[in-house]
Tab-separated table of C-alpha atoms in Angstrom:
chain	number	residue	atom	x	y	z
A	1	MET	CA	-5.873	-24.148	-1.091
A	2	ARG	CA	-4.279	-23.171	2.248
A	3	VAL	CA	-2.426	-19.839	2.371
A	4	LEU	CA	-0.413	-18.214	5.158
A	5	ILE	CA	0.381	-14.493	4.888
A	6	ARG	CA	3.313	-13.041	6.836
A	7	ALA	CA	3.082	-9.243	7.084
A	8	ASP	CA	3.212	-6.549	9.748
A	9	ALA	CA	1.536	-3.241	10.558
A	10	SER	CA	2.547	-0.638	13.113
A	11	VAL	CA	2.652	3.086	13.731
A	12	ILE	CA	6.125	3.129	12.132
A	13	ILE	CA	5.620	0.525	9.392
A	14	GLY	CA	2.141	1.761	8.508
A	15	SER	CA	-0.879	-0.269	7.445
A	16	GLY	CA	-0.208	-0.612	3.715
A	17	HIS	CA	1.336	-4.086	3.782
A	18	ILE	CA	-1.649	-5.530	5.628
A	19	ALA	CA	-4.113	-3.580	3.483
A	20	ARG	CA	-2.862	-4.971	0.180
A	21	CYS	CA	-2.454	-8.474	1.581
A	22	LEU	CA	-6.017	-8.324	2.910
A	23	THR	CA	-7.281	-7.451	-0.564
A	24	LEU	CA	-5.554	-10.512	-2.008
A	25	ALA	CA	-6.726	-12.627	0.942
A	26	ASN	CA	-10.350	-11.646	0.323
A	27	THR	CA	-10.077	-12.620	-3.336
A	28	LEU	CA	-8.509	-15.972	-2.437
A	29	ARG	CA	-11.087	-16.624	0.285
A	30	ASN	CA	-13.922	-15.873	-2.128
A	31	ASP	CA	-12.419	-18.598	-4.330
A	32	GLY	CA	-12.617	-21.051	-1.412
A	33	ALA	CA	-9.081	-20.770	-0.005
A	34	ASP	CA	-8.290	-20.983	3.717
A	35	VAL	CA	-6.187	-17.847	4.318
A	36	ARG	CA	-4.449	-16.988	7.601
A	37	PHE	CA	-2.254	-14.149	8.821
A	38	ALA	CA	0.875	-14.098	11.003
A	39	CYS	CA	1.845	-10.655	12.358
A	40	ARG	CA	4.023	-9.253	15.118
A	41	GLU	CA	2.242	-7.574	18.027
A	42	LEU	CA	3.806	-4.180	17.312
A	43	PRO	CA	2.222	-0.916	18.502
A	44	GLY	CA	-0.616	-0.359	16.055
A	45	HIS	CA	-0.832	-3.970	14.852
A	46	LEU	CA	-4.029	-4.948	13.037
A	47	LEU	CA	-4.500	-8.485	14.364
A	48	LEU	CA	-7.887	-7.702	15.912
A	49	ARG	CA	-9.149	-6.114	12.712
A	50	LEU	CA	-8.102	-9.175	10.728
A	51	ALA	CA	-9.813	-11.452	13.240
A	52	ASP	CA	-12.963	-9.315	13.041
A	53	GLN	CA	-13.004	-9.992	9.308
A	54	GLY	CA	-13.013	-13.707	9.965
A	55	TYR	CA	-9.335	-14.576	9.525
A	56	VAL	CA	-7.378	-16.933	11.739
A	57	THR	CA	-4.384	-14.983	13.031
A	58	TYR	CA	-1.087	-15.914	14.673
A	59	ALA	CA	0.486	-13.337	16.991
A	60	LEU	CA	4.283	-13.160	16.838
A	61	PRO	CA	6.535	-11.315	19.317
A	62	ALA	CA	6.976	-7.583	18.804
A	63	ARG	CA	10.735	-7.977	19.293
A	64	TYR	CA	13.242	-10.795	18.968
A	65	GLY	CA	16.041	-8.876	20.649
A	66	ALA	CA	16.401	-5.964	23.024
A	67	GLU	CA	18.180	-3.747	20.466
A	68	GLU	CA	16.083	-4.652	17.445
A	69	ASP	CA	15.447	-1.741	15.048
A	70	GLN	CA	11.752	-1.083	14.381
A	71	ASP	CA	12.344	0.900	11.149
A	72	ILE	CA	10.211	-0.113	8.167
A	73	GLU	CA	13.200	-1.412	6.171
A	74	ALA	CA	15.182	-2.840	9.104
A	75	ALA	CA	16.247	-6.484	8.720
A	76	LEU	CA	14.487	-8.884	11.065
A	77	PRO	CA	16.328	-11.748	12.794
A	78	TRP	CA	14.945	-14.157	10.225
A	79	GLN	CA	15.688	-17.362	12.120
A	80	ALA	CA	13.954	-16.094	15.257
A	81	ASP	CA	10.991	-14.894	13.217
A	82	LEU	CA	10.597	-18.215	11.439
A	83	SER	CA	11.046	-20.150	14.673
A	84	ALA	CA	8.276	-18.135	16.343
A	85	LEU	CA	6.027	-18.681	13.338
A	86	ALA	CA	6.717	-22.420	13.241
A	87	GLU	CA	5.867	-22.679	16.933
A	88	GLU	CA	2.529	-20.943	16.360
A	89	ILE	CA	1.482	-23.268	13.535
A	90	GLU	CA	3.177	-26.494	14.667
A	91	ASP	CA	-0.099	-28.435	14.738
A	92	GLU	CA	-1.247	-27.190	11.340
A	93	PRO	CA	-0.982	-29.162	8.088
A	94	GLN	CA	1.397	-27.966	5.381
A	95	PHE	CA	0.281	-24.807	3.590
A	96	ASP	CA	0.116	-24.583	-0.186
A	97	TRP	CA	1.515	-21.041	-0.176
A	98	VAL	CA	3.322	-18.726	2.189
A	99	ILE	CA	3.028	-15.096	1.082
A	100	VAL	CA	5.553	-12.747	2.676
A	101	ASP	CA	5.173	-8.973	2.434
A	102	HIS	CA	7.990	-7.613	4.573
A	103	TYR	CA	11.015	-5.442	3.809
A	104	GLY	CA	12.913	-7.031	6.719
A	105	LEU	CA	12.848	-10.574	5.312
A	106	ASP	CA	14.693	-12.006	2.315
A	107	ALA	CA	15.748	-15.228	0.577
A	108	ARG	CA	17.079	-16.789	3.775
A	109	TRP	CA	13.650	-16.646	5.411
A	110	GLU	CA	11.923	-17.683	2.186
A	111	LYS	CA	14.100	-20.766	1.696
A	112	ALA	CA	13.496	-21.883	5.256
A	113	ALA	CA	9.750	-21.195	4.919
A	114	ARG	CA	9.535	-24.103	2.459
A	115	GLY	CA	9.303	-26.259	5.549
A	116	LEU	CA	5.892	-24.669	6.138
A	117	ALA	CA	4.519	-24.488	2.588
A	118	ASP	CA	4.917	-26.023	-0.837
A	119	ARG	CA	5.471	-22.675	-2.553
A	120	VAL	CA	6.444	-19.142	-1.529
A	121	MET	CA	5.422	-15.736	-2.873
A	122	ALA	CA	6.976	-12.355	-2.015
A	123	ILE	CA	5.420	-8.908	-2.332
A	124	ASP	CA	8.105	-6.245	-2.625
A	125	ASP	CA	8.628	-2.618	-3.659
A	126	LEU	CA	12.341	-2.129	-3.143
A	127	ALA	CA	14.245	-4.515	-5.453
A	128	ASN	CA	17.193	-4.364	-3.052
A	129	ARG	CA	17.631	-7.909	-1.683
A	130	PRO	CA	17.561	-11.530	-2.889
A	131	HIS	CA	14.366	-13.592	-2.989
A	132	SER	CA	13.845	-17.345	-3.219
A	133	VAL	CA	10.248	-17.561	-4.407
A	134	GLU	CA	8.037	-19.004	-7.121
A	135	VAL	CA	6.043	-15.778	-7.485
A	136	LEU	CA	7.073	-12.155	-6.910
A	137	LEU	CA	4.770	-9.140	-7.078
A	138	ASP	CA	5.887	-5.522	-7.295
A	139	GLN	CA	2.848	-3.425	-8.180
A	140	ASN	CA	4.733	-0.141	-8.408
A	141	TYR	CA	5.131	1.820	-11.620
A	142	SER	CA	8.882	1.893	-10.979
A	143	ALA	CA	9.000	-1.890	-11.365
A	144	GLN	CA	7.444	-1.494	-14.813
A	145	ALA	CA	9.399	1.578	-15.893
A	146	LEU	CA	12.891	0.423	-14.905
A	147	ASP	CA	14.785	-2.198	-16.886
A	148	GLN	CA	14.528	-5.615	-15.177
A	149	PRO	CA	14.789	-4.347	-11.578
A	150	TYR	CA	14.666	-7.875	-10.130
A	151	ALA	CA	17.041	-9.597	-12.560
A	152	ALA	CA	19.748	-9.813	-9.886
A	153	TRP	CA	17.379	-10.711	-7.048
A	154	VAL	CA	15.266	-13.698	-8.163
A	155	GLY	CA	16.063	-17.130	-9.517
A	156	PRO	CA	15.017	-18.866	-12.754
A	157	GLU	CA	12.008	-20.477	-11.062
A	158	CYS	CA	10.377	-17.108	-10.322
A	159	GLN	CA	7.331	-15.730	-12.097
A	160	ALA	CA	7.453	-11.951	-11.579
A	161	PHE	CA	4.401	-9.707	-11.890
A	162	LEU	CA	5.534	-6.102	-12.253
A	163	GLY	CA	3.580	-2.872	-12.488
A	164	PRO	CA	0.195	-1.357	-11.580
A	165	ARG	CA	-1.716	-3.788	-13.795
A	166	PHE	CA	-1.228	-6.184	-10.887
A	167	ALA	CA	-2.040	-3.681	-8.128
A	168	LEU	CA	-4.018	-5.335	-5.334
A	169	LEU	CA	-7.256	-3.350	-5.353
A	170	ARG	CA	-10.704	-4.183	-4.001
A	171	ASP	CA	-13.350	-5.103	-6.590
A	172	GLU	CA	-15.108	-1.746	-6.193
A	173	PHE	CA	-12.180	-0.097	-7.987
A	174	GLN	CA	-13.245	-1.751	-11.238
A	175	CYS	CA	-15.282	1.385	-11.787
A	176	GLU	CA	-16.005	4.414	-13.907
A	177	ALA	CA	-13.778	7.465	-13.630
A	178	ILE	CA	-14.922	10.421	-11.555
A	179	ALA	CA	-16.102	13.544	-13.373
A	180	ILE	CA	-13.534	16.319	-13.701
A	181	LYS	CA	-15.227	19.603	-12.795
A	182	SER	CA	-14.244	23.070	-13.954
A	183	ARG	CA	-13.193	23.929	-10.414
A	184	VAL	CA	-12.403	21.823	-7.352
A	185	GLU	CA	-15.280	21.695	-4.882
A	186	ARG	CA	-14.195	18.857	-2.563
A	187	VAL	CA	-10.737	17.805	-1.399
A	188	LEU	CA	-9.789	14.553	0.335
A	189	VAL	CA	-6.653	14.435	2.504
A	190	ASN	CA	-5.121	11.183	3.754
A	191	PHE	CA	-1.574	10.041	4.459
A	192	GLY	CA	-2.114	6.398	5.348
A	193	GLY	CA	-3.574	4.469	8.243
A	194	PHE	CA	-1.390	6.134	10.898
A	195	ASP	CA	0.143	9.345	9.448
A	196	ALA	CA	3.200	9.131	11.697
A	197	ALA	CA	4.713	11.975	9.645
A	198	GLY	CA	1.975	14.366	10.768
A	199	GLN	CA	1.316	15.421	7.197
A	200	VAL	CA	-2.484	15.632	7.547
A	201	TYR	CA	-2.052	18.479	10.031
A	202	ALA	CA	0.463	20.226	7.778
A	203	THR	CA	-2.018	19.999	4.898
A	204	MET	CA	-4.808	21.301	7.126
A	205	LEU	CA	-2.718	24.403	7.842
A	206	ALA	CA	-2.065	24.890	4.121
A	207	LEU	CA	-5.798	24.674	3.331
A	208	GLN	CA	-6.876	27.390	5.778
A	209	GLY	CA	-7.221	30.019	3.049
A	210	PHE	CA	-9.474	27.921	0.790
A	211	ASP	CA	-12.850	28.849	2.274
A	212	ASP	CA	-14.927	27.777	-0.740
A	213	VAL	CA	-13.678	24.145	-0.696
A	214	GLN	CA	-15.203	21.257	1.248
A	215	VAL	CA	-12.475	19.083	2.810
A	216	ASP	CA	-12.456	15.605	4.335
A	217	PHE	CA	-9.379	14.894	6.458
A	218	VAL	CA	-8.860	11.182	7.215
A	219	ALA	CA	-6.225	11.367	9.919
A	220	GLY	CA	-5.626	7.681	10.674
A	221	LEU	CA	-5.110	5.960	14.010
A	222	HIS	CA	-2.971	7.469	16.795
A	223	ASN	CA	-2.400	10.674	14.816
A	224	PRO	CA	0.178	12.799	16.680
A	225	HIS	CA	-1.707	16.048	15.988
A	226	TRP	CA	-5.260	14.907	16.684
A	227	GLN	CA	-6.053	17.508	19.365
A	228	ALA	CA	-4.781	20.441	17.320
A	229	MET	CA	-6.621	19.218	14.224
A	230	SER	CA	-9.852	18.754	16.170
A	231	GLU	CA	-9.702	22.341	17.374
A	232	LEU	CA	-9.076	23.673	13.878
A	233	ALA	CA	-11.811	21.564	12.282
A	234	ALA	CA	-14.357	22.596	14.916
A	235	SER	CA	-14.187	26.202	13.680
A	236	ARG	CA	-14.608	25.290	10.012
A	237	PRO	CA	-18.076	23.995	8.995
A	238	GLU	CA	-16.748	23.050	5.536
A	239	TRP	CA	-14.170	20.678	7.086
A	240	ARG	CA	-14.808	17.131	8.301
A	241	LEU	CA	-12.191	15.324	10.366
A	242	HIS	CA	-12.239	11.507	10.503
A	243	THR	CA	-10.003	9.022	12.278
A	244	LEU	CA	-10.778	6.379	9.682
A	245	SER	CA	-13.637	6.061	7.222
A	246	ALA	CA	-15.993	3.125	6.920
A	247	ASP	CA	-16.428	3.993	3.242
A	248	PHE	CA	-13.193	5.539	2.008
A	249	PHE	CA	-14.156	4.598	-1.547
A	250	ALA	CA	-17.228	6.858	-1.342
A	251	LEU	CA	-15.087	9.740	-0.069
A	252	MET	CA	-12.730	9.229	-3.001
A	253	GLN	CA	-15.600	9.132	-5.486
A	254	ALA	CA	-16.963	12.407	-4.131
A	255	ALA	CA	-13.620	14.226	-4.196
A	256	ASP	CA	-12.248	16.412	-6.980
A	257	LEU	CA	-8.686	16.510	-5.614
A	258	PHE	CA	-6.690	14.177	-3.385
A	259	ILE	CA	-3.713	15.234	-1.266
A	260	GLY	CA	-1.755	12.283	0.080
A	261	ALA	CA	1.261	10.029	0.150
A	262	GLY	CA	2.842	7.709	-2.394
A	263	GLY	CA	1.656	4.438	-0.846
A	264	GLY	CA	-1.120	1.980	-1.657
A	265	THR	CA	-3.806	4.601	-2.278
A	266	THR	CA	-1.798	5.640	-5.360
A	267	TRP	CA	-3.448	2.845	-7.331
A	268	GLU	CA	-6.910	3.469	-5.888
A	269	ARG	CA	-6.625	7.084	-7.006
A	270	ALA	CA	-5.427	5.965	-10.424
A	271	ALA	CA	-8.371	3.580	-10.860
A	272	LEU	CA	-10.798	6.432	-10.157
A	273	GLY	CA	-8.881	9.002	-12.200
A	274	LEU	CA	-8.709	11.170	-9.065
A	275	PRO	CA	-6.246	14.062	-9.565
A	276	THR	CA	-3.612	14.057	-6.853
A	277	ILE	CA	-0.991	16.169	-5.136
A	278	CYS	CA	1.489	13.586	-3.870
A	279	ILE	CA	3.958	14.039	-0.996
A	280	SER	CA	6.164	11.085	-0.094
A	281	VAL	CA	6.347	10.239	3.616
A	282	ALA	CA	8.793	7.320	3.387
A	283	ASN	CA	11.996	6.714	1.454
A	284	ASN	CA	10.515	3.754	-0.424
A	285	GLN	CA	7.809	6.009	-1.923
A	286	GLN	CA	10.101	8.557	-3.545
A	287	LEU	CA	11.229	6.824	-6.752
A	288	ASN	CA	7.775	5.602	-7.669
A	289	ALA	CA	6.206	9.006	-6.974
A	290	GLN	CA	8.845	10.795	-9.071
A	291	LEU	CA	8.473	8.428	-12.035
A	292	LEU	CA	4.687	8.771	-11.939
A	293	ALA	CA	5.056	12.547	-11.984
A	294	GLU	CA	7.343	12.307	-15.002
A	295	ALA	CA	4.692	10.134	-16.675
A	296	GLY	CA	2.071	12.846	-16.097
A	297	VAL	CA	0.036	10.924	-13.513
A	298	HIS	CA	0.101	13.376	-10.583
A	299	LEU	CA	1.801	16.451	-9.153
A	300	TYR	CA	4.657	15.367	-6.894
A	301	LEU	CA	6.028	17.826	-4.334
A	302	GLY	CA	8.831	15.623	-3.041
A	303	PRO	CA	9.541	14.252	0.462
A	304	HIS	CA	7.544	15.775	3.302
A	305	VAL	CA	10.675	16.707	5.255
A	306	GLN	CA	11.752	19.056	2.451
A	307	LEU	CA	8.359	20.601	1.714
A	308	GLU	CA	7.612	24.219	2.528
A	309	ALA	CA	4.032	25.111	3.432
A	310	GLY	CA	3.945	27.855	0.818
A	311	ARG	CA	4.725	25.406	-1.963
A	312	LEU	CA	1.850	23.160	-0.906
A	313	ARG	CA	-0.560	26.123	-0.871
A	314	ASP	CA	0.599	27.141	-4.337
A	315	ALA	CA	0.092	23.606	-5.648
A	316	ILE	CA	-3.429	23.446	-4.221
A	317	GLU	CA	-4.302	26.783	-5.816
A	318	GLN	CA	-2.861	25.632	-9.151
A	319	LEU	CA	-4.810	22.362	-9.251
A	320	CYS	CA	-8.046	23.885	-7.990
A	321	GLY	CA	-8.239	26.220	-10.978
A	322	ASP	CA	-6.661	24.096	-13.723
A	323	ALA	CA	-9.234	21.621	-15.013
A	324	VAL	CA	-7.120	20.836	-18.078
A	325	LEU	CA	-4.209	19.643	-15.949
A	326	ARG	CA	-6.499	17.670	-13.630
A	327	ARG	CA	-8.143	15.991	-16.618
A	328	SER	CA	-4.726	15.078	-18.017
A	329	PHE	CA	-3.701	13.528	-14.685
A	330	ALA	CA	-6.948	11.543	-14.634
A	331	GLU	CA	-6.501	10.218	-18.159
A	332	GLN	CA	-2.900	9.149	-17.604
A	333	SER	CA	-3.805	7.503	-14.287
A	334	ARG	CA	-6.591	5.445	-15.788
A	335	LEU	CA	-4.226	3.996	-18.367
A	336	LEU	CA	-2.255	2.242	-15.595
A	337	VAL	CA	-4.875	0.442	-13.531
A	338	ASP	CA	-8.039	-1.522	-14.292
A	339	GLY	CA	-8.688	-2.862	-10.774
A	340	ARG	CA	-8.216	-6.542	-11.675
A	341	GLY	CA	-4.732	-7.049	-10.217
A	342	ALA	CA	-5.874	-9.154	-7.253
A	343	ARG	CA	-7.769	-11.420	-9.619
A	344	ARG	CA	-4.683	-11.907	-11.790
A	345	ILE	CA	-2.485	-12.796	-8.817
A	346	ALA	CA	-5.091	-15.132	-7.302
A	347	ASP	CA	-5.303	-16.968	-10.620
A	348	ALA	CA	-1.506	-17.289	-10.726
A	349	LEU	CA	-1.440	-18.813	-7.235
A	350	ALA	CA	-4.150	-21.297	-8.165
A	351	ALA	CA	-2.273	-22.418	-11.294
A	352	PRO	CA	-0.271	-25.682	-11.290
A	353	ALA	CA	3.299	-25.491	-10.056
A	354	ASN	CA	6.145	-24.606	-12.454
A	355	PRO	CA	4.052	-23.249	-15.346
A	356	GLY	CA	7.023	-21.587	-17.059
A	357	SER	CA	10.313	-22.663	-18.523
A	358	PRO	CA	12.746	-24.124	-15.977
A	359	ASP	CA	15.612	-21.923	-17.136
A	360	THR	CA	14.012	-18.513	-17.565
A	361	VAL	CA	12.356	-15.998	-15.287
A	362	THR	CA	8.817	-15.290	-16.439
A	363	THR	CA	8.137	-11.564	-16.114
A	364	GLU	CA	4.746	-10.017	-16.775
A	365	GLN	CA	4.518	-6.252	-16.819
A	366	GLY	CA	1.704	-3.800	-16.990
A	367	ALA	CA	1.552	-1.803	-20.176
């Protein structure tokens, strides 16, 4: 099977789209598939990292127009994007699948992409635009909790996989839950691969009074507050500041409390039963984070732009001393995720075409 993945990473977009696509790509490659990536050369792109992991990559232009908006949800000039992609792969045979994980592309791009592949899959979180695909994945809890969020956006040929049961997690997250201690001893802080919102530094300031807690801060690439954080961490022997971590899973396993955003690590935390204080750093994280809080999965403090430092300190103090609440968060989290989502999606892509009824949308939801 030949698969082409179209996704981007940048300081503004973040690394989450590439991270989840890479997890699926690794599962497909382990099954014998030839998987390739096409990404724009935006500031903070991850093309070299993908190539280092053995993937063929196609570099697309960072911009298709002088005034193009670089916002995470901004619409791309879809014809220009597809034209650039077609030029890059013009000598390649037809792909079996194109997988697109991009908020700036919709059904127009997907229909035209059928000139490159037999079938098309979309990964989405927003449910705000039409898709023309055979398979759609939305791994968010909001996709499971809301009533048919994609009913108006996909056609009858689409098989939709909705909810955290299909979350794209590495195999290591098929694991035992962490132990919930009587009091928090280690905290892990991370707000994505870039932390453009500067929330790691804000959390570092809030943690200054917790002298009996070991803290790992994973700041991400190109962090805007790196110098200030380095100076603070140098005076605190119980703090460790990392750009990235070669073994983030081990840091998560060792932690008793996680402070972070509402992105892809949400499902990694859930698989481990790692109690979390969640702060959304992008608009597309807010609904999912709020619904998870209402379901008793984590403590959600709202968008970072509205958060007062005192409220974060109070939340840390509350969770550090409340083992009952942390245990409840862990139990509710573990009910959502079993770590086999990538396997389920890989199996769906390997299945024969048109497995469902021709006049109904097949929707599978986590439960």
